[in-house]
Amino acid sequence: MKRKPIVAGNWKMNLTWSSCVRLAQTISDNLVSTDCETMDVVLCPPFTSIKGVSNVIDFDHAPFAVGAQDVHWEMPDGVAACTGDISVEMLADLNCEFCIIGHSERRDDNGDTDERINMKARLLLEHNIIPIICCGESEEINKAKQTNEFVSGQVRRALEGIDPRDIGRCVIAYEPIWAIGTGNVPTPEGAQDVCATIRNTLSDLAGEDIASEIRILYGGSMKPENAEVFLKENDIDGGLIGGAALDAMKFLDIIKICQRVKGLS
Ligand code: PGA
């Protein structure tokens, strides 16, 4: 099964509107439209700059997609008494094609539970926005050798009760918490083992055919120096990039490495 790779940049709480637009423009200037025919490139700026990045897509015909970093778990019903939150309709209105959910920073700092992540995934799918569902273990769980069981449980709960065809539209990002922003990474074989477990879990939930089509990304200190070894693995279909995505040249390098390793160039 040939899956379309994804390289997604998670810009987190970095960059003002003008810096986001500049970064998106630099990436656009260095990508040719054919670069994105065989793979998806996704930029996930802070909420306040989604419109700025989507303007670059509209005006420059940039070949990437824009995504959000989170969404509220409920549809506003009548009065939307959710100060400070962003609804799925607001993201759809800004032409967001993807949305990260369940990032460990949102789980830890904003009280995201598996149940909420499940609700977010359903809402996004209903609005034709592809959820990028993050999962990943802490250092303690990793040391206790319980990673596969833990990550598999996160994926099961995030997708519980969702129609198998809709599960097939989701993207999963495996991000060990201890690797995020630290410079530490698992071995490529270790990451592949967890991603294979994720695919087996998806197969239990949605059947083998659908599971074989779902894109699974690796995230956590991915950079040009280490991207190749992860992207070479069978069950790793791309990367969710934090720090290195803030540097246009590093991000573009990872895109090129992905194209080469996956046989697209
Ligand atoms: P990092 O972040 O690449 O800076 O480790 C990845 C992420 O948090 O998605």
XYZ file of N, CA and C and ligand atoms in Angstrom:
804
model
N 0.849 -1.215 0.000
C 0.000 0.000 0.000
C 0.874 1.251 0.000
N 0.666 2.125 -0.981
C 1.447 3.366 -1.056
C 0.650 4.460 -0.327
N 1.211 4.947 0.748
C 0.536 6.011 1.489
C 1.201 7.342 1.144
N 0.370 8.413 1.073
C 0.916 9.736 0.727
C 1.603 10.326 1.961
N 2.922 10.515 1.923
C 3.605 11.011 3.128
C 3.154 12.428 3.507
N 3.369 12.755 4.765
C 3.031 14.100 5.266
C 4.229 14.652 6.039
N 4.595 15.893 5.730
C 5.521 16.604 6.601
C 4.746 17.812 7.134
N 4.537 17.833 8.449
C 3.719 18.888 9.062
C 4.558 19.673 10.055
N 4.422 20.985 10.010
C 5.145 21.853 10.945
C 4.206 22.318 12.037
N 4.585 22.048 13.276
C 3.819 22.516 14.435
C 4.572 23.715 15.010
N 4.061 24.899 14.708
C 4.786 26.120 15.096
C 4.548 26.495 16.562
N 3.677 25.775 17.234
C 3.388 26.002 18.665
C 3.092 27.491 18.932
N 3.531 28.028 20.090
C 3.193 29.426 20.412
C 4.332 30.347 19.979
N 4.830 30.099 18.758
C 5.937 30.897 18.244
C 5.449 31.806 17.123
N 6.115 32.892 16.940
C 5.981 33.814 15.800
C 4.712 34.671 15.852
N 4.914 35.934 15.505
C 3.791 36.862 15.363
C 3.192 36.658 13.973
N 2.095 37.355 13.711
C 1.431 37.270 12.395
C 2.442 37.503 11.261
N 3.193 38.637 11.348
C 4.082 38.961 10.210
C 5.192 37.925 10.054
N 5.718 37.406 11.167
C 6.774 36.380 11.036
C 6.193 35.081 10.475
N 4.961 34.760 10.834
C 4.323 33.554 10.278
C 4.170 33.691 8.770
N 3.710 34.873 8.341
C 3.498 35.086 6.905
C 4.840 35.010 6.173
N 5.871 35.616 6.769
C 7.203 35.570 6.135
C 7.702 34.138 6.014
N 7.543 33.354 7.086
C 8.011 31.963 7.060
C 7.224 31.160 6.010
N 5.910 31.364 5.970
C 5.091 30.639 4.988
C 5.511 31.036 3.572
N 5.809 32.344 3.381
C 6.202 32.795 2.037
C 7.550 32.204 1.619
N 8.485 32.139 2.564
C 9.802 31.562 2.234
C 9.638 30.095 1.857
N 8.800 29.386 2.606
C 8.581 27.968 2.281
C 7.930 27.868 0.890
N 6.938 28.724 0.659
C 6.251 28.714 -0.637
C 7.221 29.004 -1.788
N 8.102 29.997 -1.596
C 9.047 30.390 -2.660
C 9.989 29.250 -3.025
N 10.216 28.354 -2.086
C 11.191 27.285 -2.314
C 10.557 25.939 -2.645
N 9.244 25.921 -2.751
C 8.573 24.665 -3.119
C 8.013 24.833 -4.518
N 8.129 23.823 -5.344
C 7.419 23.881 -6.611
C 6.133 23.070 -6.440
N 5.127 23.436 -7.225
C 3.818 22.824 -6.975
C 3.873 21.302 -7.078
N 4.756 20.789 -7.934
C 4.821 19.334 -8.080
C 5.350 18.664 -6.811
N 6.073 19.457 -5.957
C 6.583 18.884 -4.703
C 5.444 18.311 -3.875
N 4.282 18.910 -3.991
C 3.193 18.517 -3.099
C 2.131 17.679 -3.795
N 2.424 17.194 -4.995
C 1.456 16.304 -5.649
C 1.494 14.927 -5.023
N 2.682 14.527 -4.598
C 2.833 13.167 -4.088
C 2.966 13.122 -2.573
N 2.969 14.292 -1.957
C 3.009 14.316 -0.491
C 2.234 15.529 0.013
N 1.866 15.499 1.294
C 1.199 16.651 1.896
C 2.184 17.416 2.762
N 2.247 18.726 2.552
C 3.014 19.598 3.438
C 1.977 20.452 4.176
N 2.078 20.483 5.494
C 1.062 21.166 6.304
C 1.754 22.130 7.268
N 1.287 23.358 7.316
C 1.820 24.328 8.271
C 0.755 24.601 9.327
N 1.114 24.437 10.588
C 0.169 24.664 11.687
C 0.644 25.834 12.548
N 0.272 27.061 12.165
C 0.657 28.247 12.942
C -0.283 28.402 14.149
N 0.012 29.347 15.031
C -0.950 29.655 16.088
C -2.275 30.125 15.464
N -3.376 30.004 16.224
C -4.702 30.389 15.701
C -4.689 31.770 15.048
N -3.978 32.726 15.699
C -4.032 34.120 15.230
C -3.406 34.309 13.851
N -2.611 33.334 13.398
C -1.943 33.487 12.103
C -2.449 32.512 11.045
N -3.507 31.770 11.356
C -4.029 30.823 10.357
C -4.455 31.579 9.093
N -5.144 32.709 9.293
C -5.620 33.472 8.128
C -4.425 33.989 7.304
N -3.375 34.425 7.996
C -2.181 34.917 7.298
C -1.576 33.837 6.423
N -1.484 32.621 6.956
C -0.901 31.522 6.170
C -1.869 31.121 5.060
N -3.168 31.149 5.344
C -4.093 30.757 4.266
C -4.130 31.821 3.168
N -3.837 33.093 3.511
C -3.698 34.121 2.464
C -2.513 33.806 1.547
N -1.410 33.309 2.134
C -0.235 32.960 1.310
C -0.630 31.839 0.337
N -1.444 30.904 0.823
C -1.889 29.815 -0.059
C -2.735 30.402 -1.200
N -3.649 31.313 -0.853
C -4.549 31.879 -1.873
C -3.792 32.771 -2.865
N -2.957 33.668 -2.345
C -2.353 34.671 -3.228
C -1.151 34.137 -3.985
N -0.356 33.257 -3.331
C 0.859 32.745 -3.988
C 0.625 31.382 -4.632
N -0.590 30.872 -4.527
C -0.870 29.490 -4.964
C 0.119 28.519 -4.324
N 0.408 28.760 -3.057
C 1.369 27.896 -2.349
C 0.807 26.477 -2.267
N 1.684 25.490 -2.466
C 1.178 24.122 -2.567
C 1.031 23.387 -1.230
N 1.062 24.137 -0.120
C 0.878 23.452 1.160
C -0.515 23.711 1.717
N -0.836 23.012 2.801
C -2.132 23.194 3.456
C -1.902 23.855 4.808
N -2.963 24.477 5.329
C -2.844 25.069 6.654
C -3.626 24.213 7.646
N -3.083 24.114 8.841
C -3.738 23.341 9.901
C -3.738 24.131 11.193
N -4.594 23.700 12.126
C -4.634 24.332 13.454
C -3.927 23.425 14.453
N -3.677 23.968 15.636
C -2.962 23.178 16.654
C -3.904 22.558 17.677
N -5.188 22.920 17.611
C -6.176 22.358 18.547
C -7.554 22.887 18.160
N -8.582 22.397 18.816
C -9.948 22.858 18.580
C -10.751 22.552 19.847
N -11.839 23.284 20.086
C -12.699 22.945 21.228
C -13.464 21.653 20.929
N -13.830 20.923 21.966
C -14.413 19.585 21.775
C -15.915 19.578 21.551
N -16.552 20.761 21.687
C -18.009 20.785 21.501
C -18.395 21.803 20.442
N -19.551 21.556 19.827
C -20.129 22.541 18.916
C -20.872 23.531 19.772
N -20.673 24.808 19.559
C -21.452 25.760 20.341
C -22.937 25.553 20.089
N -23.683 25.375 21.175
C -25.105 25.110 21.052
C -25.815 26.341 21.606
N -26.297 27.205 20.733
C -26.872 28.444 21.214
C -25.768 29.383 21.632
N -25.674 29.656 22.915
C -24.644 30.576 23.404
C -23.356 29.796 23.626
N -22.278 30.246 23.014
C -21.013 29.527 23.135
C -20.203 30.116 24.286
N -20.503 29.637 25.502
C -19.841 30.193 26.688
C -18.502 29.502 26.923
N -17.563 29.729 26.022
C -16.249 29.065 26.115
C -15.173 30.111 25.873
N -15.018 30.997 26.835
C -14.077 32.107 26.671
C -12.684 31.601 26.285
N -12.155 32.161 25.248
C -10.774 31.846 24.859
C -10.643 30.649 23.942
N -11.748 29.981 23.636
C -11.632 28.784 22.797
C -11.989 29.053 21.341
N -11.647 28.082 20.501
C -11.842 28.194 19.049
C -12.673 26.998 18.608
N -13.748 27.254 17.855
C -14.635 26.152 17.453
C -14.229 25.579 16.091
N -14.750 24.386 15.839
C -14.448 23.712 14.578
C -14.966 24.519 13.384
N -16.106 25.193 13.580
C -16.651 26.007 12.476
C -15.706 27.155 12.121
N -15.066 27.705 13.141
C -14.129 28.817 12.891
C -12.946 28.331 12.067
N -12.496 27.105 12.369
C -11.358 26.553 11.611
C -11.772 26.245 10.174
N -12.974 25.676 10.009
C -13.448 25.343 8.659
C -13.572 26.624 7.835
N -14.026 27.691 8.490
C -14.215 28.974 7.810
C -12.879 29.550 7.307
N -11.783 29.172 7.974
C -10.458 29.674 7.567
C -9.750 28.704 6.619
N -10.496 27.720 6.115
C -9.936 26.729 5.172
C -8.857 25.845 5.783
N -8.976 25.579 7.076
C -8.045 24.626 7.693
C -8.345 23.243 7.146
N -7.334 22.560 6.690
C -7.550 21.198 6.178
C -7.157 20.146 7.199
N -6.339 20.539 8.171
C -5.848 19.601 9.182
C -5.972 20.266 10.559
N -6.001 19.456 11.601
C -5.945 20.002 12.963
C -5.273 18.984 13.887
N -4.226 19.447 14.555
C -3.549 18.598 15.544
C -4.463 18.494 16.764
N -4.640 17.295 17.295
C -5.352 17.149 18.581
C -4.592 16.159 19.461
N -4.747 16.317 20.752
C -4.123 15.383 21.687
C -2.622 15.557 21.843
N -2.095 16.716 21.443
C -0.656 16.929 21.649
C -0.378 16.853 23.156
N 0.764 16.297 23.526
C 1.038 16.103 24.964
C 1.052 17.435 25.716
N 1.414 18.529 25.004
C 1.415 19.821 25.693
C -0.019 20.271 26.013
N -0.987 19.878 25.176
C -2.399 20.188 25.462
C -2.952 19.216 26.510
N -2.490 17.966 26.449
C -2.955 17.004 27.468
C -2.468 17.463 28.840
N -1.192 17.875 28.926
C -0.601 18.223 30.226
C -1.043 19.596 30.718
N -1.083 20.573 29.812
C -1.305 21.951 30.268
C -2.763 22.389 30.177
N -3.567 21.698 29.384
C -4.926 22.177 29.144
C -5.995 21.130 29.447
N -5.598 20.077 30.140
C -6.584 19.114 30.626
C -7.244 18.274 29.547
N -6.590 18.089 28.412
C -7.186 17.243 27.372
C -7.201 15.780 27.820
N -8.378 15.186 27.810
C -8.506 13.761 28.145
C -8.739 12.983 26.850
N -8.596 11.660 26.920
C -8.866 10.839 25.732
C -10.308 11.043 25.259
N -11.219 11.216 26.209
C -12.629 11.405 25.846
C -12.816 12.699 25.039
N -12.172 13.740 25.488
C -12.260 15.017 24.752
C -11.614 14.888 23.375
N -10.512 14.167 23.322
C -9.802 14.011 22.049
C -10.703 13.250 21.071
N -11.423 12.264 21.583
C -12.396 11.527 20.772
C -13.491 12.480 20.254
N -13.971 13.351 21.127
C -15.024 14.302 20.711
C -14.484 15.262 19.652
N -13.241 15.698 19.839
C -12.619 16.606 18.857
C -12.467 15.910 17.509
N -12.018 14.655 17.543
C -11.820 13.917 16.278
C -13.151 13.818 15.526
N -14.231 13.489 16.242
C -15.543 13.366 15.581
C -15.970 14.681 14.940
N -15.824 15.776 15.702
C -16.241 17.086 15.180
C -15.439 17.468 13.933
N -14.143 17.228 13.992
C -13.282 17.594 12.851
C -13.686 16.788 11.625
N -13.900 15.480 11.823
C -14.268 14.625 10.683
C -15.595 15.086 10.081
N -16.545 15.463 10.952
C -17.844 15.961 10.454
C -17.666 17.212 9.603
N -16.624 17.984 9.894
C -16.396 19.227 9.145
C -15.287 19.078 8.096
N -14.984 17.830 7.775
C -13.992 17.553 6.721
C -12.616 18.130 6.997
N -12.254 18.170 8.261
C -10.891 18.577 8.635
C -10.197 17.314 9.128
N -8.995 17.076 8.623
C -8.302 15.831 8.983
C -7.657 15.982 10.369
N -8.065 15.128 11.331
C -7.411 15.203 12.650
C -6.025 14.561 12.599
N -5.044 15.247 13.150
C -3.713 14.635 13.366
C -3.682 14.308 14.860
N -3.925 13.044 15.174
C -4.114 12.648 16.575
C -2.768 12.237 17.170
N -2.327 13.002 18.175
C -1.021 12.713 18.783
C -1.169 11.707 19.921
N -0.163 10.867 20.032
C -0.086 9.934 21.144
C 1.395 9.797 21.492
N 1.673 9.264 22.648
C 3.088 9.102 23.024
C 3.243 8.973 24.522
N 4.304 8.285 24.907
C 4.480 7.931 26.321
C 5.470 8.857 27.034
N 5.350 8.892 28.348
C 6.310 9.639 29.173
C 7.590 8.816 29.321
N 8.603 9.440 29.881
C 9.864 8.745 30.108
C 9.672 7.564 31.075
N 8.815 7.759 32.090
C 8.592 6.691 33.088
C 7.986 5.467 32.412
N 6.989 5.714 31.589
C 6.327 4.593 30.901
C 7.314 3.908 29.962
N 8.135 4.731 29.311
C 9.134 4.163 28.404
C 10.109 3.272 29.174
N 10.575 3.786 30.319
C 11.550 3.025 31.121
C 10.932 1.751 31.661
N 9.637 1.794 31.939
C 8.945 0.599 32.467
C 8.572 -0.369 31.347
N 8.964 -0.038 30.122
C 8.704 -0.867 28.941
C 7.203 -1.126 28.725
N 6.414 -0.062 28.969
C 4.960 -0.202 28.769
C 4.462 0.671 27.614
N 5.412 1.081 26.755
C 5.055 2.036 25.698
C 3.972 1.510 24.767
N 4.159 0.303 24.241
C 3.222 -0.192 23.235
C 1.796 -0.273 23.785
N 1.690 -0.793 25.001
C 0.374 -0.942 25.618
C -0.264 0.439 25.850
N 0.552 1.377 26.336
C 0.051 2.716 26.652
C -0.427 3.439 25.387
N 0.427 3.434 24.364
C 0.110 4.166 23.124
C -1.094 3.532 22.433
N -1.125 2.211 22.431
C -2.255 1.522 21.815
C -3.569 1.916 22.512
N -3.541 2.026 23.843
C -4.726 2.441 24.611
C -5.143 3.861 24.241
N -4.161 4.759 24.078
C -4.496 6.144 23.702
C -5.200 6.177 22.344
N -4.669 5.396 21.396
C -5.242 5.392 20.039
C -6.664 4.809 20.077
N -6.831 3.704 20.812
C -8.159 3.079 20.934
C -9.191 4.056 21.486
N -8.807 4.748 22.563
C -9.777 5.654 23.210
C -10.049 6.881 22.329
N -9.037 7.349 21.613
C -9.244 8.521 20.738
C -10.214 8.192 19.605
N -10.238 6.922 19.182
C -11.033 6.565 17.996
C -12.282 5.749 18.343
N -12.517 5.566 19.630
C -13.626 4.711 20.066
C -14.968 5.130 19.446
N -15.663 4.168 18.861
C -17.011 4.430 18.341
C -17.043 5.170 17.011
N -15.903 5.484 16.450
C -15.877 6.218 15.170
C -15.965 5.211 14.029
N -16.754 5.541 13.017
C -16.955 4.664 11.869
C -15.592 4.325 11.217
N -15.364 3.051 10.895
C -14.077 2.671 10.305
C -13.664 3.516 9.101
N -14.644 3.915 8.255
C -14.265 4.731 7.083
C -13.748 6.100 7.528
N -14.294 6.620 8.626
C -13.806 7.901 9.147
C -12.448 7.729 9.821
N -12.267 6.590 10.477
C -10.942 6.318 11.072
C -9.889 6.385 9.963
N -10.257 5.883 8.792
C -9.341 5.863 7.652
C -8.909 7.239 7.196
N -9.644 8.280 7.575
C -9.279 9.645 7.163
C -8.339 10.321 8.168
N -8.143 9.681 9.312
C -7.316 10.300 10.372
C -5.831 10.086 10.104
N -5.032 10.934 10.726
C -3.574 10.764 10.733
C -3.181 10.585 12.201
N -2.256 9.671 12.458
C -1.780 9.475 13.838
C -0.333 9.970 13.913
N -0.018 10.695 14.968
C 1.379 11.130 15.157
C 1.907 10.518 16.448
N 2.923 9.680 16.315
C 3.557 9.110 17.504
C 4.647 10.050 17.966
N 4.461 10.625 19.153
C 5.427 11.586 19.690
C 5.769 11.213 21.134
N 6.877 10.495 21.346
C 7.278 10.219 22.728
C 7.505 11.538 23.456
N 6.897 11.703 24.621
C 6.954 13.008 25.305
C 8.409 13.384 25.619
N 9.191 12.390 25.968
C 10.587 12.646 26.361
C 11.463 13.058 25.168
N 10.929 12.938 23.954
C 11.707 13.322 22.769
C 11.320 14.718 22.271
N 10.205 15.250 22.778
C 9.712 16.533 22.260
C 10.565 17.690 22.784
N 11.206 18.377 21.861
C 11.979 19.569 22.199
C 13.227 19.305 23.028
N 13.630 18.059 23.154
C 14.766 17.734 24.026
C 16.037 17.406 23.252
N 15.900 17.054 21.982
C 17.059 16.575 21.221
C 17.276 15.078 21.397
N 16.557 14.463 22.345
C 16.650 13.003 22.511
C 15.658 12.338 21.559
N 16.057 11.246 20.967
C 15.130 10.533 20.072
C 15.206 9.033 20.353
N 14.124 8.320 20.053
C 14.210 6.858 20.164
C 15.071 6.316 19.026
N 15.421 5.053 19.079
C 16.092 4.477 17.912
C 15.034 4.371 16.808
N 15.455 4.390 15.546
C 14.467 4.241 14.470
C 13.694 2.929 14.602
N 14.387 1.858 15.036
C 13.701 0.561 15.195
C 12.667 0.650 16.311
N 13.022 1.383 17.379
C 12.090 1.545 18.504
C 10.840 2.302 18.044
N 11.042 3.386 17.279
C 9.899 4.167 16.793
C 9.057 3.319 15.830
N 9.729 2.554 14.982
C 9.012 1.681 14.033
C 8.168 0.659 14.793
N 8.722 0.100 15.870
C 7.999 -0.898 16.642
C 6.692 -0.305 17.202
N 6.770 0.921 17.723
C 5.559 1.544 18.272
C 4.579 1.853 17.125
N 5.104 2.340 15.996
C 4.214 2.680 14.873
C 3.551 1.414 14.309
N 4.259 0.291 14.335
C 3.653 -0.975 13.885
C 2.552 -1.394 14.861
N 2.780 -1.172 16.149
C 1.743 -1.467 17.154
C 0.517 -0.581 16.910
N 0.774 0.689 16.587
C -0.346 1.601 16.297
C -1.133 1.064 15.096
N -0.407 0.605 14.059
C -1.116 0.113 12.868
C -1.922 -1.151 13.205
N -1.392 -2.005 14.060
C -2.152 -3.190 14.481
C -3.416 -2.794 15.238
N -3.280 -1.789 16.075
C -4.444 -1.293 16.824
C -5.486 -0.744 15.847
N -5.021 0.006 14.846
C -5.938 0.564 13.841
C -6.624 -0.561 13.073
N -5.873 -1.638 12.862
C -6.426 -2.779 12.145
C -7.536 -3.440 12.968
N -7.336 -3.544 14.275
C -8.390 -4.060 15.176
C -9.641 -3.204 15.108
N -9.430 -1.885 15.020
C -10.562 -0.953 15.081
C -11.280 -0.811 13.743
N -10.517 -0.872 12.655
C -11.105 -0.496 11.360
C -10.864 -1.532 10.267
N -10.151 -2.595 10.604
C -9.866 -3.610 9.584
C -8.521 -3.343 8.925
N -7.950 -4.412 8.401
C -6.591 -4.343 7.875
C -6.458 -3.400 6.670
N -7.464 -3.437 5.782
C -7.361 -2.615 4.566
C -7.305 -1.131 4.907
N -8.214 -0.719 5.776
C -8.247 0.701 6.151
C -6.965 1.057 6.915
N -6.569 0.188 7.850
C -5.372 0.475 8.654
C -4.141 0.645 7.770
N -4.107 -0.104 6.672
C -2.915 -0.031 5.816
C -2.865 1.287 5.036
N -3.959 2.043 5.054
C -3.980 3.329 4.327
C -3.737 4.524 5.233
N -3.754 4.313 6.545
C -3.665 5.452 7.474
C -2.214 5.916 7.617
N -2.035 7.237 7.523
C -0.691 7.791 7.670
C -0.319 7.897 9.150
N 0.861 7.377 9.494
C 1.387 7.472 10.862
C 2.692 8.270 10.797
N 2.762 9.332 11.602
C 3.934 10.206 11.587
C 4.771 9.973 12.834
N 6.060 10.258 12.719
C 6.894 10.307 13.919
C 7.119 11.781 14.253
N 7.092 12.134 15.540
C 7.419 13.492 15.975
C 8.205 13.450 17.260
N 9.069 14.457 17.445
C 9.921 14.527 18.641
C 11.356 14.715 18.201
N 11.794 15.996 18.180
C 13.177 16.344 17.802
C 13.570 15.825 16.426
N 12.616 15.749 15.506
C 13.005 15.378 14.130
C 13.658 16.599 13.477
N 14.770 16.368 12.817
C 15.486 17.452 12.135
C 16.182 16.873 10.907
N 16.779 17.726 10.058
C 17.388 17.179 8.832
C 18.422 16.084 9.122
N 19.135 16.213 10.246
C 20.201 15.244 10.555
C 19.667 13.850 10.876
N 18.433 13.742 11.385
C 17.953 12.404 11.761
C 16.699 11.968 10.990
N 16.190 12.845 10.114
C 14.900 12.532 9.464
C 14.978 11.243 8.642
N 16.091 11.063 7.951
C 16.176 9.929 7.019
C 15.963 8.585 7.722
N 16.618 8.415 8.879
C 16.532 7.091 9.526
C 15.108 6.778 9.979
N 14.361 7.802 10.377
C 12.965 7.543 10.780
C 12.087 7.300 9.550
N 12.279 8.140 8.536
C 11.410 8.059 7.352
C 11.642 6.781 6.552
N 12.793 6.146 6.769
C 13.073 4.879 6.075
C 12.225 3.735 6.618
N 11.685 3.914 7.810
C 10.943 2.808 8.434
C 9.579 2.622 7.757
N 9.168 1.356 7.671
C 7.953 0.985 6.928
C 6.675 1.651 7.400
N 6.520 1.766 8.725
C 5.247 2.284 9.239
C 5.310 3.757 9.588
N 6.379 4.438 9.197
C 6.482 5.884 9.451
C 6.304 6.617 8.118
N 5.209 7.378 8.033
C 4.815 7.972 6.751
C 5.069 9.476 6.698
N 5.882 9.969 7.630
C 6.175 11.391 7.606
C 6.527 11.874 8.995
N 6.553 13.195 9.162
C 6.972 13.740 10.448
C 6.090 14.887 10.899
N 5.968 15.023 12.225
C 5.367 16.211 12.827
C 6.537 16.951 13.483
N 6.846 18.118 12.934
C 8.091 18.800 13.270
C 7.815 20.051 14.088
N 8.454 20.197 15.235
C 8.303 21.399 16.054
C 9.421 22.384 15.762
N 10.470 22.345 16.581
C 11.565 23.319 16.492
C 12.111 23.508 15.086
N 12.384 22.403 14.383
C 13.015 22.512 13.053
C 12.062 23.107 12.014
N 10.760 23.164 12.326
C 9.809 23.728 11.363
C 9.810 25.253 11.394
N 10.480 25.831 12.404
C 10.537 27.291 12.499
C 11.663 27.861 11.640
N 12.492 26.978 11.110
C 13.584 27.373 10.228
C 13.248 26.853 8.826
N 12.935 27.803 7.920
C 12.431 27.395 6.595
C 13.367 26.393 5.923
N 14.677 26.654 5.999
C 15.614 25.781 5.270
C 15.655 24.373 5.864
N 15.582 24.279 7.190
C 15.563 22.948 7.820
C 14.275 22.209 7.453
N 13.163 22.922 7.481
C 11.874 22.299 7.156
C 11.874 21.820 5.697
N 12.410 22.682 4.812
C 12.478 22.300 3.391
C 13.408 21.106 3.192
N 14.482 21.054 3.965
C 15.395 19.899 3.880
C 14.660 18.618 4.253
N 13.862 18.689 5.308
C 13.123 17.483 5.742
C 12.139 17.061 4.637
N 11.507 18.024 3.996
C 10.589 17.698 2.885
C 11.360 16.962 1.778
N 12.537 17.483 1.451
C 13.343 16.852 0.376
C 13.785 15.450 0.783
N 14.196 15.300 2.032
C 14.621 13.976 2.514
C 13.436 13.008 2.423
N 12.271 13.478 2.816
C 11.073 12.624 2.773
C 10.784 12.199 1.331
N 10.890 13.139 0.397
C 10.633 12.797 -1.017
C 11.632 11.746 -1.505
N 12.895 11.921 -1.129
C 13.928 10.981 -1.590
C 13.724 9.612 -0.962
N 13.552 9.593 0.369
C 13.462 8.303 1.069
C 12.218 7.536 0.639
N 11.130 8.241 0.394
C 9.876 7.572 0.023
C 9.777 7.338 -1.485
N 10.867 7.629 -2.203
C 10.896 7.351 -3.640
C 10.020 8.254 -4.465
N 9.846 9.515 -4.011
C 8.976 10.446 -4.745
C 9.778 11.371 -5.648
N 11.110 11.384 -5.478
C 11.900 12.290 -6.330
C 13.050 11.524 -6.978
P 9.950 19.111 18.381
O 8.351 19.170 18.589
O 10.196 18.740 16.943
O 10.430 20.499 18.711
O 10.469 18.082 19.313
C 7.512 18.239 17.982
C 6.089 18.440 18.450
O 5.898 18.819 19.627
O 5.133 18.253 17.685
